[in-house]
PDB file of C-alpha atoms in Angstrom:
ATOM      1  CA  ALA A   1       0.031   0.133  -0.055  1.00 83.00           C
ATOM      2  CA  LYS A   2       2.842   2.365   1.022  1.00 87.00           C
ATOM      3  CA  VAL A   3       4.718   1.549  -2.384  1.00 89.00           C
ATOM      4  CA  ALA A   4       1.692   2.502  -4.428  1.00 92.00           C
ATOM      5  CA  GLU A   5       1.266   5.623  -2.461  1.00 91.00           C
ATOM      6  CA  LEU A   6       4.872   6.522  -3.011  1.00 91.00           C
ATOM      7  CA  THR A   7       4.538   5.800  -6.674  1.00 92.00           C
ATOM      8  CA  THR A   8       1.642   8.149  -6.895  1.00 93.00           C
ATOM      9  CA  ALA A   9       3.320  10.912  -5.045  1.00 92.00           C
ATOM     10  CA  ALA A  10       6.513  10.452  -7.348  1.00 91.00           C
ATOM     11  CA  ALA A  11       4.407  10.650 -10.439  1.00 93.00           C
ATOM     12  CA  ALA A  12       2.640  13.861  -9.097  1.00 91.00           C
ATOM     13  CA  VAL A  13       6.161  15.442  -8.357  1.00 90.00           C
ATOM     14  CA  ARG A  14       7.205  14.426 -11.842  1.00 91.00           C
ATOM     15  CA  ALA A  15       4.259  16.077 -13.334  1.00 92.00           C
ATOM     16  CA  GLU A  16       4.877  19.282 -11.419  1.00 90.00           C
ATOM     17  CA  GLU A  17       8.563  19.328 -12.416  1.00 90.00           C
ATOM     18  CA  ASP A  18       7.594  18.722 -16.111  1.00 91.00           C
ATOM     19  CA  GLU A  19       5.061  21.568 -15.945  1.00 89.00           C
ATOM     20  CA  GLN A  20       7.774  23.827 -14.318  1.00 89.00           C
ATOM     21  CA  ILE A  21      10.337  22.991 -17.100  1.00 90.00           C
ATOM     22  CA  ALA A  22       7.788  23.592 -19.693  1.00 90.00           C
ATOM     23  CA  LEU A  23       7.075  26.987 -18.172  1.00 88.00           C
ATOM     24  CA  ARG A  24      10.805  27.829 -18.019  1.00 88.00           C
ATOM     25  CA  ARG A  25      11.230  27.101 -21.676  1.00 90.00           C
ATOM     26  CA  ASP A  26       8.708  29.898 -22.563  1.00 88.00           C
ATOM     27  CA  PRO A  27      10.113  33.434 -21.774  1.00 88.00           C
ATOM     28  CA  ALA A  28       6.689  34.776 -21.310  1.00 89.00           C
ATOM     29  CA  THR A  29       6.130  32.225 -18.357  1.00 89.00           C
ATOM     30  CA  LEU A  30       9.521  32.337 -16.902  1.00 87.00           C
ATOM     31  CA  SER A  31       8.487  34.351 -13.869  1.00 87.00           C
ATOM     32  CA  GLU A  32       5.546  32.203 -13.129  1.00 86.00           C
ATOM     33  CA  ALA A  33       7.889  29.209 -13.218  1.00 84.00           C
ATOM     34  CA  GLN A  34      10.240  30.775 -10.837  1.00 86.00           C
ATOM     35  CA  ALA A  35       7.436  31.778  -8.420  1.00 84.00           C
ATOM     36  CA  SER A  36       6.235  28.053  -8.453  1.00 84.00           C
ATOM     37  CA  ILE A  37       9.513  26.670  -7.548  1.00 83.00           C
ATOM     38  CA  LEU A  38       8.809  26.912  -3.704  1.00 81.00           C
ATOM     39  CA  THR A  39       5.405  25.319  -4.124  1.00 82.00           C
ATOM     40  CA  LYS A  40       5.437  22.664  -6.955  1.00 82.00           C
ATOM     41  CA  GLY A  41       7.785  19.860  -7.368  1.00 72.00           C
ATOM     42  CA  ARG A  42       8.396  19.314  -3.830  1.00 83.00           C
ATOM     43  CA  LEU A  43       9.287  16.045  -2.391  1.00 86.00           C
ATOM     44  CA  THR A  44       7.688  16.473   1.063  1.00 87.00           C
ATOM     45  CA  LYS A  45       4.889  13.907   0.494  1.00 88.00           C
ATOM     46  CA  SER A  46       7.479  11.367  -0.921  1.00 90.00           C
ATOM     47  CA  ARG A  47       9.696  12.076   2.140  1.00 91.00           C
ATOM     48  CA  GLN A  48       6.804  11.493   4.576  1.00 92.00           C
ATOM     49  CA  ILE A  49       6.009   8.135   2.860  1.00 93.00           C
ATOM     50  CA  LEU A  50       9.534   6.984   2.800  1.00 93.00           C
ATOM     51  CA  LYS A  51       9.918   7.962   6.582  1.00 95.00           C
ATOM     52  CA  ALA A  52       6.699   5.961   7.315  1.00 94.00           C
ATOM     53  CA  ILE A  53       8.184   2.835   5.361  1.00 93.00           C
ATOM     54  CA  GLU A  54      11.513   3.261   7.197  1.00 95.00           C
ATOM     55  CA  ASP A  55       9.690   3.493  10.528  1.00 96.00           C
ATOM     56  CA  HIS A  56       7.833   0.383   9.921  1.00 94.00           C
ATOM     57  CA  GLU A  57      10.989  -1.542   8.674  1.00 95.00           C
ATOM     58  CA  GLN A  58      12.900  -0.387  11.866  1.00 97.00           C
ATOM     59  CA  ALA A  59      10.027  -1.619  14.136  1.00 97.00           C
ATOM     60  CA  LEU A  60      10.175  -4.850  12.145  1.00 97.00           C
ATOM     61  CA  VAL A  61      13.766  -5.277  12.577  1.00 97.00           C
ATOM     62  CA  ALA A  62      13.689  -4.391  16.243  1.00 97.00           C
ATOM     63  CA  ALA A  63      10.853  -7.085  16.743  1.00 97.00           C
ATOM     64  CA  ARG A  64      12.701  -9.613  14.732  1.00 97.00           C
ATOM     65  CA  SER A  65      15.902  -8.777  16.636  1.00 97.00           C
ATOM     66  CA  ALA A  66      13.998  -9.391  19.905  1.00 97.00           C
ATOM     67  CA  GLU A  67      12.733 -12.676  18.611  1.00 97.00           C
ATOM     68  CA  GLN A  68      16.172 -13.695  17.551  1.00 97.00           C
ATOM     69  CA  THR A  69      17.567 -12.845  20.903  1.00 97.00           C
ATOM     70  CA  LYS A  70      14.779 -14.855  22.723  1.00 98.00           C
ATOM     71  CA  ALA A  71      15.322 -17.826  20.388  1.00 98.00           C
ATOM     72  CA  PHE A  72      19.138 -17.581  21.048  1.00 98.00           C
ATOM     73  CA  ASN A  73      18.748 -17.570  24.840  1.00 98.00           C
ATOM     74  CA  SER A  74      16.321 -20.466  24.721  1.00 98.00           C
ATOM     75  CA  ALA A  75      18.839 -22.395  22.624  1.00 98.00           C
ATOM     76  CA  LEU A  76      21.599 -21.398  25.109  1.00 97.00           C
ATOM     77  CA  MET A  77      19.398 -22.625  28.017  1.00 98.00           C
ATOM     78  CA  ALA A  78      18.530 -25.842  26.361  1.00 98.00           C
ATOM     79  CA  LEU A  79      22.213 -26.496  25.634  1.00 98.00           C
ATOM     80  CA  GLY A  80      23.267 -25.626  29.234  1.00 97.00           C
ATOM     81  CA  LEU A  81      20.585 -27.859  30.688  1.00 98.00           C
ATOM     82  CA  GLY A  82      21.629 -30.560  28.280  1.00 97.00           C
ATOM     83  CA  GLY A  83      25.224 -30.248  29.163  1.00 97.00           C
ATOM     84  CA  LEU A  84      24.239 -30.430  32.915  1.00 98.00           C
ATOM     85  CA  VAL A  85      22.105 -33.394  32.245  1.00 98.00           C
ATOM     86  CA  SER A  86      25.089 -35.172  30.476  1.00 98.00           C
ATOM     87  CA  VAL A  87      27.456 -34.354  33.266  1.00 98.00           C
ATOM     88  CA  LEU A  88      24.968 -35.597  35.872  1.00 98.00           C
ATOM     89  CA  LEU A  89      24.345 -38.772  33.943  1.00 97.00           C
ATOM     90  CA  SER A  90      27.941 -39.332  33.370  1.00 97.00           C
ATOM     91  CA  ILE A  91      28.473 -38.945  37.137  1.00 97.00           C
ATOM     92  CA  ALA A  92      25.669 -41.500  37.787  1.00 96.00           C
ATOM     93  CA  VAL A  93      27.143 -43.950  35.302  1.00 95.00           C
ATOM     94  CA  GLY A  94      30.485 -43.783  36.805  1.00 92.00           C
ATOM     95  CA  PHE A  95      29.150 -44.224  40.370  1.00 92.00           C
ATOM     96  CA  ILE A  96      27.269 -47.290  39.293  1.00 90.00           C
ATOM     97  CA  LEU A  97      30.222 -48.650  37.502  1.00 87.00           C
ATOM     98  CA  THR A  98      32.342 -47.897  40.490  1.00 87.00           C
ATOM     99  CA  ARG A  99      29.960 -49.613  42.867  1.00 86.00           C
ATOM    100  CA  GLY A 100      29.168 -52.582  40.518  1.00 83.00           C
ATOM    101  CA  ILE A 101      32.582 -53.353  39.242  1.00 84.00           C
ATOM    102  CA  ALA A 102      35.510 -51.456  40.501  1.00 86.00           C
ATOM    103  CA  ASN A 103      34.748 -51.979  44.302  1.00 86.00           C
ATOM    104  CA  PRO A 104      34.274 -55.689  44.121  1.00 88.00           C
ATOM    105  CA  ILE A 105      37.298 -56.138  41.862  1.00 88.00           C
ATOM    106  CA  ALA A 106      39.297 -54.082  44.448  1.00 91.00           C
ATOM    107  CA  ALA A 107      38.136 -56.277  47.254  1.00 91.00           C
ATOM    108  CA  MET A 108      38.943 -59.294  45.260  1.00 90.00           C
ATOM    109  CA  THR A 109      42.394 -57.958  44.575  1.00 92.00           C
ATOM    110  CA  THR A 110      42.814 -57.575  48.324  1.00 93.00           C
ATOM    111  CA  ALA A 111      41.643 -61.154  48.892  1.00 92.00           C
ATOM    112  CA  MET A 112      43.967 -62.551  46.296  1.00 91.00           C
ATOM    113  CA  ALA A 113      46.979 -60.713  47.744  1.00 93.00           C
ATOM    114  CA  ARG A 114      46.129 -62.134  51.121  1.00 92.00           C
ATOM    115  CA  LEU A 115      45.921 -65.693  49.589  1.00 90.00           C
ATOM    116  CA  ALA A 116      49.145 -65.160  47.795  1.00 89.00           C
ATOM    117  CA  GLY A 117      50.743 -64.152  51.173  1.00 90.00           C
ATOM    118  CA  GLY A 118      49.483 -67.531  52.707  1.00 87.00           C
ATOM    119  CA  ASP A 119      46.256 -66.307  54.536  1.00 90.00           C
ATOM    120  CA  ASN A 120      43.861 -69.010  53.706  1.00 89.00           C
ATOM    121  CA  THR A 121      41.342 -67.799  56.103  1.00 90.00           C
ATOM    122  CA  VAL A 122      40.467 -64.811  53.957  1.00 91.00           C
ATOM    123  CA  ALA A 123      36.775 -64.564  52.569  1.00 91.00           C
ATOM    124  CA  VAL A 124      36.474 -64.398  48.779  1.00 91.00           C
ATOM    125  CA  PRO A 125      33.927 -61.563  48.050  1.00 91.00           C
ATOM    126  CA  ALA A 126      31.281 -61.543  45.393  1.00 88.00           C
ATOM    127  CA  THR A 127      31.032 -65.303  44.927  1.00 90.00           C
ATOM    128  CA  ASP A 128      27.176 -64.968  44.951  1.00 90.00           C
ATOM    129  CA  ARG A 129      27.186 -62.697  41.895  1.00 90.00           C
ATOM    130  CA  LEU A 130      26.172 -64.108  38.361  1.00 90.00           C
ATOM    131  CA  ASP A 131      28.280 -61.729  36.248  1.00 88.00           C
ATOM    132  CA  GLU A 132      31.976 -61.749  35.299  1.00 88.00           C
ATOM    133  CA  VAL A 133      32.868 -60.449  38.744  1.00 88.00           C
ATOM    134  CA  GLY A 134      31.276 -63.519  40.243  1.00 91.00           C
ATOM    135  CA  ALA A 135      33.110 -65.898  37.795  1.00 92.00           C
ATOM    136  CA  MET A 136      36.306 -64.304  38.779  1.00 90.00           C
ATOM    137  CA  ALA A 137      35.449 -64.646  42.540  1.00 92.00           C
ATOM    138  CA  LYS A 138      34.630 -68.377  41.991  1.00 92.00           C
ATOM    139  CA  ALA A 139      38.037 -68.904  40.324  1.00 93.00           C
ATOM    140  CA  VAL A 140      39.760 -67.155  43.304  1.00 91.00           C
ATOM    141  CA  LEU A 141      37.797 -69.489  45.590  1.00 91.00           C
ATOM    142  CA  ALA A 142      39.020 -72.586  43.615  1.00 93.00           C
ATOM    143  CA  PHE A 143      42.481 -71.197  44.179  1.00 90.00           C
ATOM    144  CA  LYS A 144      41.881 -70.759  47.831  1.00 92.00           C
ATOM    145  CA  ASP A 145      40.320 -74.295  48.100  1.00 92.00           C
ATOM    146  CA  ALA A 146      43.355 -75.735  46.301  1.00 91.00           C
ATOM    147  CA  ALA A 147      45.833 -73.982  48.500  1.00 90.00           C
ATOM    148  CA  ILE A 148      43.984 -75.387  51.570  1.00 90.00           C
ATOM    149  CA  LYS A 149      43.972 -78.791  50.144  1.00 92.00           C
ATOM    150  CA  LYS A 150      47.760 -78.453  49.182  1.00 90.00           C
ATOM    151  CA  ILE A 151      48.510 -77.577  52.834  1.00 88.00           C
ATOM    152  CA  ALA A 152      46.242 -80.429  54.134  1.00 90.00           C
ATOM    153  CA  LEU A 153      48.294 -82.882  51.804  1.00 92.00           C
ATOM    154  CA  GLU A 154      51.479 -81.388  52.775  1.00 89.00           C
ATOM    155  CA  GLY A 155      50.527 -81.898  56.445  1.00 89.00           C
ATOM    156  CA  GLU A 156      49.452 -85.525  55.707  1.00 90.00           C
ATOM    157  CA  SER A 157      52.739 -86.090  53.791  1.00 92.00           C
ATOM    158  CA  ALA A 158      54.818 -84.797  56.685  1.00 89.00           C
ATOM    159  CA  GLU A 159      52.816 -86.826  59.204  1.00 90.00           C
ATOM    160  CA  ALA A 160      53.419 -89.888  57.078  1.00 90.00           C
ATOM    161  CA  ARG A 161      57.114 -89.249  56.825  1.00 90.00           C
ATOM    162  CA  ALA A 162      57.351 -88.705  60.634  1.00 89.00           C
ATOM    163  CA  ALA A 163      55.627 -91.932  61.269  1.00 88.00           C
ATOM    164  CA  ALA A 164      57.898 -93.699  58.744  1.00 88.00           C
ATOM    165  CA  ASP A 165      60.887 -92.130  60.406  1.00 86.00           C
ATOM    166  CA  SER A 166      59.782 -93.054  63.769  1.00 88.00           C
ATOM    167  CA  GLU A 167      59.019 -96.585  62.524  1.00 85.00           C
ATOM    168  CA  ARG A 168      62.488 -96.854  61.026  1.00 85.00           C
ATOM    169  CA  GLN A 169      64.255 -95.713  64.260  1.00 86.00           C
ATOM    170  CA  ARG A 170      62.223 -98.302  66.331  1.00 84.00           C
ATOM    171  CA  SER A 171      63.060-100.985  64.089  1.00 81.00           C
ATOM    172  CA  GLN A 172      66.833-100.294  64.219  1.00 73.00           C
TER     173      GLN A 172
END
């Protein structure tokens, strides 16, 4: 609508300027042409229309800029919340993995070290679990049982040797 209004105003200015040019060409109407310079061919109406268009465009730019800022802030908030959720989820997974795997393996490592040091009274942790940690615990328990059996066999063997030695000394 404003563009059509501007086109009409520009056409009116052009017509007035053409009329002034025609008046200036004829020496008889030159004074009339000079007198009409201040009243005809003026761009006042065109400038007002252009100002209204510019004001409207500035208002649109300001509104769109505000919308863009709002969208940017929303995206930044979503990104921040997503990052926070990711960090919290990572902490939770780390906690679960530590409790579920690392702690039992650390306890089993301690039990294995005590077994290696000759302490066969150590309780092997996590033997009731049905996962890989439980399978490792059962293997450590088998080592413990084998060590206990070995000590028992060594004891029996020592007793048998002692009995054989004492029998030998008696028979001599």
